GROMACS .gro file of C-alpha atoms in nm:
model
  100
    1UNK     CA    1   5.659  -3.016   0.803
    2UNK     CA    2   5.990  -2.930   0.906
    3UNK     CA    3   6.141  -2.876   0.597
    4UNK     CA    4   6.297  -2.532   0.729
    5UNK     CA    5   6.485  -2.701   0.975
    6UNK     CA    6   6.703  -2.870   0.713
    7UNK     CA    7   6.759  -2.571   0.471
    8UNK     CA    8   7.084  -2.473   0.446
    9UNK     CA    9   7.221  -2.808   0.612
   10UNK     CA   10   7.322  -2.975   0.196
   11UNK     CA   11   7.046  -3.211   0.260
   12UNK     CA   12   6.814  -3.361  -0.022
   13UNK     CA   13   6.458  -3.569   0.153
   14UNK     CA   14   6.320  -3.849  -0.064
   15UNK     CA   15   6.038  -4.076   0.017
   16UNK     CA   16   5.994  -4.387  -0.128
   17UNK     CA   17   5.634  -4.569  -0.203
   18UNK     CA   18   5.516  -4.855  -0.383
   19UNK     CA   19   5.200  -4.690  -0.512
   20UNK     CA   20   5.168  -4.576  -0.870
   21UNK     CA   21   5.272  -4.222  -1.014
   22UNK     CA   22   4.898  -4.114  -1.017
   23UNK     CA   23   4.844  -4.236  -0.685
   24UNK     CA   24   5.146  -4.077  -0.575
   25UNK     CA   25   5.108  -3.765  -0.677
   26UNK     CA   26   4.739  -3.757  -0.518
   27UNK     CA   27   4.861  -3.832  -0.204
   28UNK     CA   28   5.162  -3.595  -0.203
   29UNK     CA   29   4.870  -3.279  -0.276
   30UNK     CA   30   4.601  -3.384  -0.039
   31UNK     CA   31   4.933  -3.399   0.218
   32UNK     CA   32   5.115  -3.075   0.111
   33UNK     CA   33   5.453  -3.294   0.070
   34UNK     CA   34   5.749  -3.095   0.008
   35UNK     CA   35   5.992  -3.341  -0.097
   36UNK     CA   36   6.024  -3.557  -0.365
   37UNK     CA   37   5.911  -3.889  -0.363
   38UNK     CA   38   5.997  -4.173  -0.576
   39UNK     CA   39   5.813  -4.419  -0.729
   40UNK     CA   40   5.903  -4.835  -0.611
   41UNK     CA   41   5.604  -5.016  -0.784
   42UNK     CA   42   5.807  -5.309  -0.879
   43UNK     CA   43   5.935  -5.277  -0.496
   44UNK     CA   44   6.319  -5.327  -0.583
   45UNK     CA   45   6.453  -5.005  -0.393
   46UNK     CA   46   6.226  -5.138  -0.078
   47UNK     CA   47   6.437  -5.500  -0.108
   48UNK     CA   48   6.773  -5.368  -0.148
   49UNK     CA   49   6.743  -5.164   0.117
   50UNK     CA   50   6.578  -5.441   0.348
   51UNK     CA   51   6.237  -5.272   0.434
   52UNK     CA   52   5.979  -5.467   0.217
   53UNK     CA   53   5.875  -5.662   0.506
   54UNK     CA   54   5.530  -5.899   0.611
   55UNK     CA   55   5.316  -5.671   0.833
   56UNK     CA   56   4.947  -5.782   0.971
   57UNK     CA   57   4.728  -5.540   1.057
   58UNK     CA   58   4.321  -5.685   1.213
   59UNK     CA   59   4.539  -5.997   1.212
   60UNK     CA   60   4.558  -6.045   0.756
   61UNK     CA   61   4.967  -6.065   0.677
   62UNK     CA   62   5.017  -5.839   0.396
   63UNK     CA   63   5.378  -5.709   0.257
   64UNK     CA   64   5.425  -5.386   0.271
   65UNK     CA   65   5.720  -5.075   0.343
   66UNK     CA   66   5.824  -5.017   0.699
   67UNK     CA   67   5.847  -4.718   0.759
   68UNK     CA   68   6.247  -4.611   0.766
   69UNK     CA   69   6.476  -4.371   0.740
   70UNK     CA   70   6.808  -4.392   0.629
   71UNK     CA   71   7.069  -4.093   0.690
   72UNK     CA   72   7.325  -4.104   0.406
   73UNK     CA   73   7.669  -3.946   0.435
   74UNK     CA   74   7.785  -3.725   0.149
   75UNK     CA   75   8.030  -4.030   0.055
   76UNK     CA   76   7.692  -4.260  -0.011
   77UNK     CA   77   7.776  -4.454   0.249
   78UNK     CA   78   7.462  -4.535   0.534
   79UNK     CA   79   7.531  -4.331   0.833
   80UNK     CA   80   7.263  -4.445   1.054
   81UNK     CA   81   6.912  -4.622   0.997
   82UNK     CA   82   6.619  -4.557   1.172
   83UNK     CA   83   6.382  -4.831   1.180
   84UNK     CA   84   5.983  -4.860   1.291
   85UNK     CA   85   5.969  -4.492   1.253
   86UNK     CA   86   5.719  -4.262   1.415
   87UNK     CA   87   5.665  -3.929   1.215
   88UNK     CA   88   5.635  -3.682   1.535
   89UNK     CA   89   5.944  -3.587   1.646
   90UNK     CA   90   6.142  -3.746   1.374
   91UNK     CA   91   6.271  -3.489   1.207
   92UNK     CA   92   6.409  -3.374   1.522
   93UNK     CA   93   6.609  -3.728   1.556
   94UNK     CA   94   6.719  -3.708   1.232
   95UNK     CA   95   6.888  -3.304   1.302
   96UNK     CA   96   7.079  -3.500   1.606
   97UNK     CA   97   7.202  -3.756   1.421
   98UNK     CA   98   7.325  -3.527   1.158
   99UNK     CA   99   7.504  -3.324   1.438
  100UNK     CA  100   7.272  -3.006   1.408
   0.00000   0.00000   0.00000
Protein backbone atom coordinates (compact mmCIF):
# COMPACT_ATOMS: atom_id res chain seq x y z
CA UNK A 1 0.00 0.00 0.00
CA UNK A 2 2.59 2.46 0.17
CA UNK A 3 4.34 1.73 -2.75
CA UNK A 4 4.38 5.61 -3.72
CA UNK A 5 6.26 6.41 -0.85
CA UNK A 6 9.31 4.54 -2.15
CA UNK A 7 9.24 5.65 -5.87
CA UNK A 8 11.96 7.48 -6.81
CA UNK A 9 14.06 6.40 -3.61
CA UNK A 10 16.29 3.26 -6.12
CA UNK A 11 14.43 0.81 -4.09
CA UNK A 12 13.28 -2.73 -5.41
CA UNK A 13 10.40 -4.67 -2.59
CA UNK A 14 10.45 -8.47 -2.69
CA UNK A 15 8.47 -10.78 -0.57
CA UNK A 16 9.37 -14.08 0.04
CA UNK A 17 6.79 -17.20 0.67
CA UNK A 18 6.99 -20.77 0.90
CA UNK A 19 3.73 -21.44 -0.92
CA UNK A 20 3.67 -22.67 -4.50
CA UNK A 21 3.69 -20.42 -7.75
CA UNK A 22 -0.13 -21.04 -8.19
CA UNK A 23 -0.80 -20.34 -4.74
CA UNK A 24 1.26 -17.40 -4.92
CA UNK A 25 0.03 -15.78 -7.52
CA UNK A 26 -3.69 -16.24 -6.07
CA UNK A 27 -2.85 -14.62 -3.13
CA UNK A 28 -0.88 -11.71 -4.65
CA UNK A 29 -4.52 -10.85 -6.89
CA UNK A 30 -7.06 -11.35 -4.20
CA UNK A 31 -4.40 -8.80 -2.20
CA UNK A 32 -3.62 -6.29 -5.02
CA UNK A 33 0.32 -6.87 -4.29
CA UNK A 34 2.49 -4.60 -6.10
CA UNK A 35 5.75 -6.10 -5.69
CA UNK A 36 7.25 -9.06 -6.66
CA UNK A 37 7.33 -11.96 -4.68
CA UNK A 38 9.45 -14.91 -4.85
CA UNK A 39 8.86 -18.28 -4.59
CA UNK A 40 10.89 -20.41 -1.30
CA UNK A 41 9.05 -23.83 -1.51
CA UNK A 42 12.08 -25.78 -0.73
CA UNK A 43 12.48 -22.96 2.15
CA UNK A 44 16.36 -22.36 1.53
CA UNK A 45 16.17 -18.41 1.16
CA UNK A 46 13.97 -18.53 4.63
CA UNK A 47 17.20 -20.60 6.33
CA UNK A 48 19.93 -18.57 5.06
CA UNK A 49 18.50 -15.70 6.08
CA UNK A 50 17.50 -17.14 9.65
CA UNK A 51 13.63 -16.69 9.57
CA UNK A 52 12.29 -20.31 9.06
CA UNK A 53 11.48 -20.57 12.60
CA UNK A 54 8.91 -23.07 15.00
CA UNK A 55 5.77 -20.96 15.63
CA UNK A 56 2.50 -22.43 17.59
CA UNK A 57 -0.50 -20.97 17.04
CA UNK A 58 -4.04 -22.74 19.36
CA UNK A 59 -0.97 -24.25 21.02
CA UNK A 60 0.17 -27.03 17.55
CA UNK A 61 4.15 -26.07 16.80
CA UNK A 62 4.34 -25.74 13.18
CA UNK A 63 7.48 -24.16 11.10
CA UNK A 64 6.80 -21.50 9.33
CA UNK A 65 8.34 -17.67 7.99
CA UNK A 66 8.49 -14.89 10.51
CA UNK A 67 7.58 -12.24 9.28
CA UNK A 68 10.90 -9.90 8.50
CA UNK A 69 12.25 -7.38 6.80
CA UNK A 70 15.59 -6.89 5.82
CA UNK A 71 16.88 -3.34 4.47
CA UNK A 72 19.78 -4.01 2.06
CA UNK A 73 22.37 -1.37 1.21
CA UNK A 74 23.20 -0.85 -2.46
CA UNK A 75 26.66 -2.72 -1.61
CA UNK A 76 24.43 -6.08 -0.65
CA UNK A 77 25.41 -5.78 2.54
CA UNK A 78 22.28 -6.01 5.50
CA UNK A 79 21.70 -2.59 6.74
CA UNK A 80 19.23 -3.24 9.35
CA UNK A 81 16.68 -6.20 10.09
CA UNK A 82 13.45 -5.87 11.31
CA UNK A 83 12.17 -8.77 13.08
CA UNK A 84 8.39 -9.87 14.37
CA UNK A 85 7.08 -7.40 11.96
CA UNK A 86 3.70 -5.73 12.11
CA UNK A 87 2.42 -4.54 8.59
CA UNK A 88 0.75 -1.05 9.82
CA UNK A 89 3.09 1.43 10.01
CA UNK A 90 5.94 -0.51 8.59
CA UNK A 91 6.55 0.99 5.69
CA UNK A 92 6.88 4.09 7.52
CA UNK A 93 9.87 2.40 9.72
CA UNK A 94 11.39 1.18 6.89
CA UNK A 95 11.46 5.22 5.06
CA UNK A 96 13.35 6.14 8.56
CA UNK A 97 15.68 3.68 8.45
CA UNK A 98 16.51 4.41 4.92
CA UNK A 99 16.99 8.14 5.95
CA UNK A 100 13.82 9.48 4.01
Amino acid sequence: DAEKKFRGRDTVILGVSPDAPEKQANFKRRHGLNFTLLCDTDHSLAEAYQVWKQKSFLGKKYMGIERTTYLIGKDGRIAKIFQKVKPLGHADQVLAAMGA
